[in-house]
Coordinates of C-alpha atoms in Angstrom, one line a residue:
M1 CA 23.4 -3.0 30.2
A2 CA 23.4 -5.4 33.0
E3 CA 19.7 -6.5 32.1
A4 CA 20.7 -7.1 28.5
A5 CA 23.8 -9.2 29.5
A6 CA 21.5 -11.2 31.9
E7 CA 19.2 -11.9 28.9
Q8 CA 22.2 -13.4 27.1
R9 CA 23.0 -16.0 29.7
G10 CA 21.3 -19.2 30.4
I11 CA 19.5 -21.6 28.0
L12 CA 17.3 -18.8 26.4
G13 CA 20.4 -16.9 25.8
W14 CA 22.3 -20.0 24.3
I15 CA 19.2 -20.7 22.2
E16 CA 19.2 -17.2 20.8
R17 CA 22.9 -17.0 20.1
S18 CA 22.9 -20.6 18.4
G19 CA 19.8 -19.9 16.3
N20 CA 21.1 -16.6 15.1
K21 CA 24.2 -18.5 13.8
L22 CA 22.1 -20.7 11.5
P23 CA 21.7 -19.4 8.0
D24 CA 18.4 -18.3 6.7
P25 CA 16.1 -21.4 5.9
V26 CA 16.7 -21.0 2.1
F27 CA 20.4 -21.3 2.5
L28 CA 19.9 -23.8 5.1
F29 CA 18.4 -26.1 2.3
F30 CA 21.3 -25.2 -0.1
W31 CA 23.8 -26.4 2.5
L32 CA 21.9 -29.5 3.1
I33 CA 21.8 -30.2 -0.5
A34 CA 25.7 -29.9 -0.5
I35 CA 25.9 -32.3 2.4
L36 CA 23.4 -34.7 0.6
V37 CA 25.6 -34.7 -2.4
L38 CA 28.7 -35.7 -0.4
V39 CA 26.8 -38.3 1.6
S40 CA 25.2 -39.8 -1.6
I41 CA 28.8 -40.1 -3.1
V42 CA 30.2 -41.9 0.0
A43 CA 27.0 -44.1 0.2
S44 CA 27.3 -45.1 -3.4
L45 CA 31.0 -46.0 -3.1
L46 CA 30.4 -48.0 0.1
G47 CA 27.5 -49.8 -1.5
W48 CA 24.9 -48.8 0.9
S49 CA 21.7 -50.8 0.3
A50 CA 18.6 -52.2 1.7
L51 CA 16.0 -54.8 0.6
H52 CA 12.9 -53.4 -0.8
P53 CA 10.0 -54.0 1.7
T54 CA 7.4 -55.0 -0.9
E55 CA 8.8 -55.0 -4.4
I56 CA 9.9 -58.4 -5.7
D57 CA 12.5 -59.1 -8.4
E58 CA 10.9 -61.2 -11.1
A59 CA 14.1 -63.0 -12.1
T60 CA 15.2 -64.1 -8.6
G61 CA 11.7 -64.3 -7.0
T62 CA 13.3 -62.4 -3.9
A63 CA 13.2 -59.0 -2.5
S64 CA 14.6 -56.3 -4.7
V65 CA 17.7 -54.5 -3.5
I66 CA 17.8 -50.7 -3.2
T67 CA 21.2 -49.2 -3.8
A68 CA 22.3 -45.7 -3.0
S69 CA 22.9 -43.5 -6.0
S70 CA 25.4 -40.9 -6.3
L71 CA 24.0 -37.3 -7.1
L72 CA 27.0 -36.7 -9.2
S73 CA 26.2 -39.7 -11.6
P74 CA 25.6 -38.6 -15.2
E75 CA 21.9 -39.5 -14.8
N76 CA 21.3 -37.3 -11.7
I77 CA 23.3 -34.5 -13.0
Q78 CA 21.2 -34.6 -16.2
R79 CA 18.0 -34.6 -14.1
L80 CA 19.2 -31.6 -11.9
W81 CA 19.7 -29.3 -15.0
V82 CA 17.1 -30.5 -17.4
D83 CA 14.2 -31.0 -14.9
M84 CA 14.9 -27.9 -12.8
P85 CA 11.7 -26.0 -13.9
Q86 CA 9.5 -29.2 -13.5
T87 CA 11.1 -29.9 -10.1
F88 CA 10.1 -26.4 -9.1
T89 CA 6.8 -26.2 -10.4
H90 CA 5.6 -29.8 -9.5
F91 CA 6.5 -29.3 -5.9
H92 CA 3.1 -30.1 -4.4
P93 CA 2.8 -27.4 -1.6
L94 CA 3.6 -24.6 -4.1
G95 CA 0.3 -25.0 -6.1
Y96 CA -1.7 -25.4 -3.0
V97 CA -0.5 -22.4 -1.1
L98 CA -0.6 -20.1 -4.2
V99 CA -4.2 -21.1 -4.9
V100 CA -5.5 -20.8 -1.3
M101 CA -3.5 -17.4 -0.8
L102 CA -5.2 -15.9 -3.8
G103 CA -8.4 -16.1 -2.0
A104 CA -7.1 -15.5 1.7
G105 CA -5.2 -12.5 0.6
V106 CA -8.5 -10.8 -0.6
A107 CA -10.1 -11.4 2.8
E108 CA -7.1 -10.3 4.7
R109 CA -6.7 -7.1 2.7
A110 CA -10.4 -6.3 2.7
G111 CA -10.3 -6.4 6.6
L112 CA -12.5 -9.3 7.0
F113 CA -10.2 -11.1 9.2
G114 CA -9.3 -8.3 11.4
T115 CA -12.9 -7.1 11.9
A116 CA -14.0 -10.6 12.6
M117 CA -11.5 -10.9 15.4
R118 CA -12.4 -7.6 16.7
A119 CA -16.1 -8.4 16.9
G120 CA -15.3 -11.6 18.5
V121 CA -13.6 -10.3 21.6
R122 CA -14.7 -6.6 22.0
N123 CA -17.7 -7.2 24.2
A124 CA -16.8 -10.4 25.8
P125 CA -18.1 -11.0 29.4
T126 CA -15.3 -10.4 32.0
I127 CA -15.5 -14.1 33.3
L128 CA -15.2 -15.5 29.7
L129 CA -12.5 -12.9 28.4
T130 CA -9.7 -15.3 28.7
P131 CA -11.1 -18.2 27.0
L132 CA -12.6 -16.0 24.2
V133 CA -9.4 -14.3 23.3
V134 CA -7.8 -17.7 23.3
L135 CA -10.4 -19.3 21.0
V136 CA -10.5 -16.3 18.5
G137 CA -6.6 -16.6 18.6
M138 CA -6.8 -20.2 17.5
L139 CA -9.5 -19.7 15.0
G140 CA -7.6 -16.6 13.9
N141 CA -4.8 -18.8 12.4
L142 CA -6.9 -18.9 9.5
A143 CA -6.0 -15.3 8.9
A144 CA -2.3 -15.9 9.2
D145 CA -0.4 -12.5 9.9
A146 CA -3.5 -10.7 10.8
A147 CA -4.0 -12.7 14.0
Y148 CA -0.7 -11.5 15.2
V149 CA -1.0 -7.8 14.3
V150 CA -4.7 -7.3 15.0
L151 CA -5.8 -9.7 17.9
I152 CA -2.6 -9.7 20.2
P153 CA -2.3 -6.0 20.8
L154 CA -6.2 -5.8 20.8
A155 CA -6.2 -8.3 23.7
G156 CA -3.9 -6.2 25.9
I157 CA -6.4 -3.3 25.4
I158 CA -9.4 -5.4 26.3
F159 CA -7.8 -6.8 29.5
H160 CA -6.8 -3.3 30.5
A161 CA -10.4 -2.1 30.0
A162 CA -11.6 -5.0 32.1
G163 CA -9.2 -4.0 35.0
R164 CA -6.9 -6.8 34.3
H165 CA -3.2 -6.8 33.5
P166 CA -2.8 -6.1 29.8
V167 CA 0.4 -8.3 29.5
A168 CA -1.7 -11.3 30.5
G169 CA -4.2 -10.5 27.6
I170 CA -1.1 -10.4 25.1
A171 CA 0.3 -13.6 26.6
A172 CA -3.1 -15.3 26.2
A173 CA -3.5 -14.2 22.8
F174 CA 0.0 -15.1 21.8
A175 CA -0.5 -18.6 23.3
G176 CA -3.6 -18.9 21.4
V177 CA -2.4 -17.6 18.0
S178 CA 1.1 -19.1 18.0
G179 CA 1.1 -21.9 20.7
G180 CA -2.3 -23.2 19.3
F181 CA -0.9 -22.6 15.7
S182 CA -2.3 -26.0 14.3
A183 CA -5.5 -26.0 16.4
N184 CA -8.6 -24.9 14.8
L185 CA -12.1 -26.0 14.1
L186 CA -11.8 -25.9 10.5
P187 CA -9.0 -26.8 8.0
G188 CA -7.2 -24.0 6.3
Q189 CA -4.1 -22.7 4.7
L190 CA -1.7 -24.7 6.9
D191 CA -3.4 -27.9 6.1
A192 CA -2.9 -27.2 2.5
L193 CA 0.7 -26.3 3.0
L194 CA 1.7 -29.3 5.3
F195 CA -0.2 -31.9 3.4
G196 CA 1.5 -30.8 0.0
I197 CA 4.8 -31.5 1.7
T198 CA 3.6 -34.8 3.1
E199 CA 2.4 -35.7 -0.5
A200 CA 5.8 -35.0 -1.9
A201 CA 7.5 -37.1 0.9
V202 CA 5.2 -40.1 0.2
E203 CA 5.8 -39.8 -3.6
T204 CA 9.5 -40.0 -3.4
V205 CA 9.2 -43.5 -2.1
F206 CA 5.9 -45.0 -2.9
G207 CA 4.7 -43.2 -6.1
D208 CA 1.5 -41.5 -6.5
F209 CA -0.4 -40.5 -3.4
T210 CA -3.7 -38.5 -3.0
P211 CA -3.5 -36.1 -0.3
N212 CA -6.5 -35.4 2.0
I213 CA -6.1 -31.9 3.3
V214 CA -9.0 -32.5 5.9
G215 CA -7.1 -35.5 6.8
N216 CA -6.3 -33.9 10.4
W217 CA -9.7 -32.1 10.8
Y218 CA -10.9 -34.2 13.9
F219 CA -7.5 -34.0 15.5
I220 CA -6.9 -30.2 15.2
A221 CA -10.6 -29.6 16.3
A222 CA -9.7 -31.8 19.4
M223 CA -6.6 -29.8 20.0
T224 CA -8.6 -26.7 20.0
F225 CA -10.8 -28.0 22.9
V226 CA -7.8 -29.5 24.7
F227 CA -5.5 -26.4 24.4
L228 CA -8.2 -23.9 25.3
P229 CA -8.5 -24.8 29.1
V230 CA -4.8 -25.3 29.3
I231 CA -4.1 -21.7 28.1
W232 CA -7.1 -20.4 30.1
Y233 CA -5.7 -22.0 33.4
V234 CA -2.2 -20.9 32.8
T235 CA -3.2 -17.4 32.2
D236 CA -5.6 -17.0 35.2
K237 CA -3.7 -19.1 37.7
I238 CA -0.1 -18.8 36.8
I239 CA 0.7 -15.7 34.5
E240 CA -1.6 -13.0 35.8
P241 CA -0.9 -13.7 39.6
R242 CA 2.8 -13.7 38.6
L243 CA 2.6 -10.5 36.9
G244 CA 0.9 -8.9 39.8
P245 CA -1.3 -5.7 39.9
W246 CA -1.0 -3.3 36.8
N247 CA -0.8 0.5 37.2
A248 CA -0.4 3.2 34.7
S249 CA 3.1 4.1 35.9
M250 CA 4.4 0.9 34.6
A251 CA 3.6 2.0 31.0
G252 CA 6.3 3.8 28.9
N253 CA 6.9 5.4 25.6
A254 CA 8.6 2.2 24.2
V255 CA 6.7 2.7 20.9
S256 CA 6.2 5.5 18.6
P257 CA 2.9 7.6 18.7
E258 CA 2.2 6.4 15.4
Q259 CA 2.5 2.7 16.5
Q260 CA 0.5 3.3 19.6
G261 CA -2.2 4.8 17.4
E262 CA -2.4 1.8 15.2
V263 CA -2.6 -0.6 18.3
A264 CA -5.3 1.7 19.9
D265 CA -7.2 1.8 16.6
G266 CA -7.9 -2.1 17.0
D267 CA -10.3 -1.2 19.8
R268 CA -12.6 1.2 18.0
A269 CA -16.3 0.2 17.6
L270 CA -17.5 -1.6 14.5
T271 CA -19.0 0.7 11.9
D272 CA -22.2 -0.1 10.2
G273 CA -20.4 -0.8 7.1
E274 CA -18.3 -3.4 8.9
R275 CA -21.3 -5.1 10.5
K276 CA -23.0 -5.2 7.2
G277 CA -19.9 -6.6 5.7
L278 CA -19.7 -9.4 8.4
R279 CA -23.2 -10.4 7.6
R280 CA -22.6 -10.5 3.8
A281 CA -19.4 -12.5 4.4
G282 CA -21.3 -15.0 6.5
L283 CA -23.9 -15.5 3.8
A284 CA -21.0 -16.1 1.1
V285 CA -19.5 -18.7 3.4
L286 CA -22.8 -20.5 3.5
G287 CA -23.3 -20.2 -0.2
V288 CA -20.0 -21.8 -0.9
V289 CA -20.6 -24.5 1.6
A290 CA -24.1 -25.3 0.0
L291 CA -22.4 -25.2 -3.5
W292 CA -19.8 -27.9 -2.5
L293 CA -22.6 -30.0 -0.9
L294 CA -24.5 -29.8 -4.1
F295 CA -21.3 -30.8 -6.1
T296 CA -20.8 -33.8 -3.7
F297 CA -24.4 -35.2 -3.2
G298 CA -26.3 -33.5 -6.2
P299 CA -27.1 -34.7 -9.8
G300 CA -24.1 -36.6 -11.2
T301 CA -22.1 -36.4 -7.9
P302 CA -19.2 -34.6 -9.7
L303 CA -17.0 -34.9 -6.4
I304 CA -17.7 -38.4 -5.9
D305 CA -16.1 -41.2 -7.9
E306 CA -18.8 -43.7 -8.0
T307 CA -16.6 -46.2 -9.8
A308 CA -13.8 -46.4 -7.2
T309 CA -13.4 -48.5 -4.2
P310 CA -15.2 -47.4 -1.0
E311 CA -12.1 -45.9 0.5
A312 CA -11.3 -43.9 -2.7
R313 CA -14.8 -42.6 -3.6
L314 CA -14.2 -39.2 -1.8
N315 CA -10.8 -38.5 -3.4
P316 CA -12.2 -36.0 -5.8
F317 CA -13.9 -34.2 -3.0
Y318 CA -10.7 -34.1 -1.0
R319 CA -8.6 -32.8 -4.0
S320 CA -11.3 -30.1 -4.6
L321 CA -11.0 -28.6 -1.0
V322 CA -8.0 -26.5 -2.1
A323 CA -10.2 -24.7 -4.8
G324 CA -13.0 -24.7 -2.2
F325 CA -11.0 -22.6 0.2
F326 CA -9.9 -20.3 -2.5
I327 CA -13.6 -19.7 -3.4
L328 CA -14.7 -19.4 0.1
F329 CA -12.0 -16.7 1.1
L330 CA -12.3 -15.0 -2.0
L331 CA -16.1 -14.5 -2.1
A332 CA -16.4 -13.9 1.7
G333 CA -13.6 -11.2 1.3
W334 CA -15.3 -9.5 -1.7
A335 CA -18.7 -9.7 0.1
Y336 CA -17.3 -7.8 3.2
G337 CA -15.2 -5.5 1.3
S338 CA -18.0 -4.4 -0.9
A339 CA -20.2 -3.6 2.2
A340 CA -17.4 -2.1 4.3
G341 CA -16.1 0.1 1.5
T342 CA -12.7 -1.5 1.2
I343 CA -13.5 -2.8 -2.2
S344 CA -15.0 -0.4 -4.7
N345 CA -14.7 -2.3 -7.9
H346 CA -13.1 -5.4 -9.7
R347 CA -9.7 -3.6 -9.9
D348 CA -9.5 -3.4 -6.1
L349 CA -10.0 -7.2 -6.0
V350 CA -7.4 -7.9 -8.6
K351 CA -4.9 -5.6 -6.7
M352 CA -5.5 -7.6 -3.5
M353 CA -5.0 -10.8 -5.1
S354 CA -1.7 -9.4 -6.6
G355 CA -0.7 -8.3 -3.2
A356 CA -1.1 -11.7 -1.8
M357 CA 1.2 -13.1 -4.3
E358 CA 3.8 -10.3 -3.5
D359 CA 3.6 -11.4 0.1
L360 CA 4.5 -14.9 -1.0
A361 CA 7.7 -13.9 -2.7
Y362 CA 9.9 -15.3 0.1
Y363 CA 8.0 -18.4 0.2
L364 CA 8.5 -19.0 -3.6
V365 CA 12.4 -18.7 -3.0
L366 CA 12.0 -21.1 0.0
A367 CA 9.9 -23.6 -2.1
F368 CA 12.5 -23.6 -4.9
A369 CA 15.2 -24.7 -2.4
A370 CA 13.0 -27.2 -0.6
A371 CA 11.7 -28.7 -3.8
H372 CA 15.2 -29.6 -5.0
F373 CA 16.3 -31.1 -1.4
V374 CA 13.2 -33.3 -1.5
A375 CA 13.8 -34.3 -5.3
M376 CA 17.4 -34.9 -4.8
F377 CA 16.9 -36.9 -1.6
A378 CA 14.5 -39.3 -3.6
W379 CA 17.1 -39.5 -6.6
S380 CA 19.8 -40.8 -4.2
N381 CA 17.6 -43.4 -2.9
L382 CA 18.9 -42.5 0.7
G383 CA 15.3 -41.6 1.8
L384 CA 14.0 -45.1 1.0
I385 CA 17.2 -46.8 2.5
L386 CA 16.9 -44.9 5.6
A387 CA 13.2 -45.5 5.8
V388 CA 13.7 -49.1 5.5
Q389 CA 16.4 -49.5 8.0
G390 CA 14.9 -47.1 10.4
A391 CA 11.6 -49.1 10.1
D392 CA 13.5 -52.4 10.8
F393 CA 15.3 -51.0 13.8
L394 CA 12.1 -49.4 15.3
G395 CA 10.2 -52.5 14.5
S396 CA 12.7 -54.7 16.3
S397 CA 12.7 -52.2 19.3
G398 CA 9.2 -53.3 20.1
L399 CA 8.2 -49.6 20.7
P400 CA 4.5 -49.2 20.4
A401 CA 3.2 -46.6 17.9
W402 CA 2.3 -44.0 20.5
A403 CA 5.9 -43.9 21.8
L404 CA 7.2 -43.5 18.2
L405 CA 4.9 -40.6 17.6
A406 CA 5.8 -39.0 21.1
A407 CA 9.3 -39.0 20.1
I408 CA 8.5 -37.2 16.7
I409 CA 6.7 -34.6 18.7
L410 CA 9.6 -33.9 20.9
V411 CA 12.1 -33.8 17.9
S412 CA 9.9 -31.4 16.2
A413 CA 9.5 -29.2 19.2
L414 CA 13.3 -29.1 19.6
L415 CA 13.9 -28.3 16.1
N416 CA 11.3 -25.5 16.1
I417 CA 13.5 -23.6 18.6
F418 CA 16.2 -23.2 15.9
V419 CA 14.0 -23.2 12.6
G420 CA 10.8 -21.2 13.0
S421 CA 9.2 -21.9 9.6
A422 CA 6.6 -24.8 9.9
S423 CA 7.0 -25.6 6.1
A424 CA 10.7 -25.7 6.2
K425 CA 10.9 -28.0 9.2
W426 CA 8.4 -30.4 7.7
A427 CA 10.2 -30.4 4.5
L428 CA 13.3 -31.5 6.3
L429 CA 11.8 -34.1 8.5
S430 CA 9.0 -35.5 6.2
P431 CA 11.2 -37.4 3.5
V432 CA 12.5 -39.8 6.1
L433 CA 9.7 -39.9 8.8
V434 CA 6.6 -40.2 6.7
P435 CA 7.9 -43.3 4.6
M436 CA 9.5 -44.8 7.7
L437 CA 6.2 -44.6 9.7
M438 CA 4.3 -45.8 6.6
L439 CA 6.4 -49.0 6.6
L440 CA 5.5 -49.5 10.2
G441 CA 1.7 -49.1 9.3
I442 CA 1.4 -45.6 10.6
S443 CA -0.6 -43.3 8.1
P444 CA 0.9 -40.1 6.6
E445 CA -2.0 -38.3 8.1
M446 CA -0.9 -39.4 11.7
A447 CA 2.7 -38.5 11.0
T448 CA 1.5 -34.9 9.9
A449 CA -0.6 -34.6 13.1
A450 CA 2.3 -35.6 15.4
Y451 CA 4.5 -33.1 13.7
R452 CA 1.9 -30.3 14.2
V453 CA 1.7 -30.9 18.0
G454 CA 5.6 -30.4 18.3
D455 CA 5.7 -27.5 16.1
S456 CA 3.0 -25.6 17.9
A457 CA 4.3 -26.1 21.5
T458 CA 7.6 -24.2 21.2
N459 CA 6.7 -21.5 18.8
I460 CA 6.1 -19.1 21.8
I461 CA 9.3 -19.6 23.6
T462 CA 11.9 -19.1 20.9
P463 CA 13.3 -15.6 20.3
L464 CA 13.9 -16.7 16.6
M465 CA 10.1 -16.9 15.9
V466 CA 9.6 -14.0 13.5
Y467 CA 6.9 -12.2 15.5
F468 CA 8.7 -12.6 18.8
P469 CA 10.1 -9.1 18.9
L470 CA 6.8 -7.6 17.7
I471 CA 5.0 -9.3 20.8
L472 CA 7.8 -7.9 22.9
I473 CA 7.0 -4.3 21.6
F474 CA 3.3 -4.9 22.5
C475 CA 4.2 -5.9 25.9
Q476 CA 6.5 -2.8 26.5
R477 CA 3.8 -0.5 25.5
W478 CA 2.1 -1.6 28.9
Q479 CA 5.3 -2.3 30.9
K480 CA 8.4 -0.4 29.8
D481 CA 10.8 -2.7 31.7
F482 CA 9.5 -5.8 30.1
G483 CA 12.4 -7.5 28.3
L484 CA 13.1 -10.5 26.2
G485 CA 13.7 -12.8 29.3
S486 CA 10.5 -11.5 30.7
L487 CA 8.5 -12.6 27.7
A488 CA 10.4 -15.9 27.3
A489 CA 9.8 -16.8 31.0
T490 CA 6.1 -15.6 30.7
M491 CA 5.5 -18.0 27.8
L492 CA 7.3 -20.9 29.2
P493 CA 4.5 -22.2 31.3
Y494 CA 2.2 -22.2 28.3
S495 CA 4.9 -24.1 26.2
V496 CA 5.1 -26.8 28.9
G497 CA 1.3 -27.1 29.3
L498 CA 0.8 -27.4 25.5
M499 CA 3.4 -29.9 25.2
I500 CA 2.1 -32.1 27.9
S501 CA -1.4 -32.0 26.8
G502 CA -0.5 -32.3 23.1
L503 CA 1.5 -35.5 23.9
A504 CA -1.5 -36.8 26.0
L505 CA -3.9 -36.1 23.2
T506 CA -1.7 -37.9 20.7
I507 CA -1.1 -40.9 22.8
A508 CA -4.7 -41.3 23.5
W509 CA -5.6 -40.8 19.9
V510 CA -3.3 -43.6 18.9
V511 CA -4.2 -46.0 21.8
F512 CA -7.9 -45.7 20.9
D513 CA -7.4 -45.7 17.2
L514 CA -9.5 -42.7 16.5
P515 CA -10.1 -41.2 13.0
L516 CA -8.0 -38.2 12.3
G517 CA -10.3 -36.9 9.8
P518 CA -12.8 -37.9 7.0
G519 CA -11.3 -41.0 5.5
A520 CA -8.0 -40.7 7.5
E521 CA -7.1 -43.2 10.1
V522 CA -4.0 -43.5 12.5
F523 CA -3.1 -47.0 11.0
M524 CA -2.7 -48.2 7.5
E525 CA -1.6 -51.3 5.6
V526 CA 2.0 -51.2 4.5
P527 CA 1.9 -49.9 0.8
A528 CA 1.2 -52.8 -1.7
T529 CA 3.2 -51.2 -4.5
V530 CA 6.2 -49.0 -4.4
S531 CA 7.8 -46.5 -7.0
G532 CA 4.7 -45.9 -9.3
G533 CA 2.0 -47.5 -7.1
E534 CA -0.2 -46.0 -4.7
A535 CA -0.2 -46.3 -1.0
V536 CA -3.5 -48.4 0.0
P537 CA -4.9 -47.4 3.3
A538 CA -6.5 -50.1 5.5
S539 CA -10.3 -50.2 5.1

């Protein structure tokens, strides 16, 4: 009881209590919509306005004036009720996530992701054990939930087998999977989700915008190489010495025999079928890559617009990547499952795709609420007014771009302590942040990259993170007196290290003006047209 009371004191206890008082993210959006309606009424009555940054009134020859619109005006009430199906189904992240998850759900349920992670860390040399666990954890983000339920407990078993403290292995894997949530060598589901929200944020102010879901590829690959030594150092030099030597008497029966059996099952050797499945999956991946190269550079170049301007020629390729990831995950999962015995026929494949959609039930509800919040924010004109006024204020402040982006990282990290969902936070922040930064010449891709750094760093220290209790159970299997405060204290050095290194990476990226991904730059020209025009990036 004393230990439990102690855990409720201090900053971590305050965070836990405060966060638990927040409503579910779905209702958080509904509450924000109610507040938005009230603010829009007040703004309309007070005549809130701003000069349009680029649009000229043809009659007067001066800048057009943007005025706040009440969400209870007849026009907006009609929009709400008449366009509700369209508002929901046209929410860009929805289609992206549903398509990608149709394929990723097959790969996960067939066992491809779990087997690939087991194969990656089981026979690792002792000296390279920590970095390999961390690297597989970061790459395992492509597998979504599978990385949490397979790799993290497996890391504890492997560390124990190597004579090291099992909790150190769990901490390293947790830091890689969750602290390095956005770091990866390849774009994946998260890129499709976040850039879908970015697209919606841009279009609320600037009209049509073509998202580039590989627009952070170079940046997240660099995050992988920057975060890897940080987590490695913290594990071997800070966390493991702090934990001290481990002995069997520290372990308890904190989990049921069934749960212990499931965790221990992760350490079994690969079967011949699983090895064959991994080989087939690898061939399937190579086949999909070759197919997309053919579509891009082969006869007719269907994924290149030869008639477009140089910076827009690859837009069809970028937009095809959502379908590309769907095909890649689907065929790789099918190839693995047919060899490993987890997929017997096409009916199994359909069941796995259906199961993936069932897992997205909560996301669909969240997307409904977020879609209406984003749309109503645009109808009120408050997003554009705040973006213009915020851009004027920040522009007059003289702050360099790197300082603005560093502030966004810190705000994202703080908000992450209270709202765990990456998509929910970005849906809250992006309608103002993305247009505001665009008006300052900072690209949507750079705004998204900065958000990702802040979102990753504090994932591992908030008790509100959905997998935090599960990680605690994994730790208690090896150390029965390991409590919530113990886990938070163990992960705090990782969080600080990731925050510092992430800030340094972002600042350096902006100062040296490095490309964020294919066709994606840090800076852009202020959009030439607004409300129906397309944001034109700098060449």
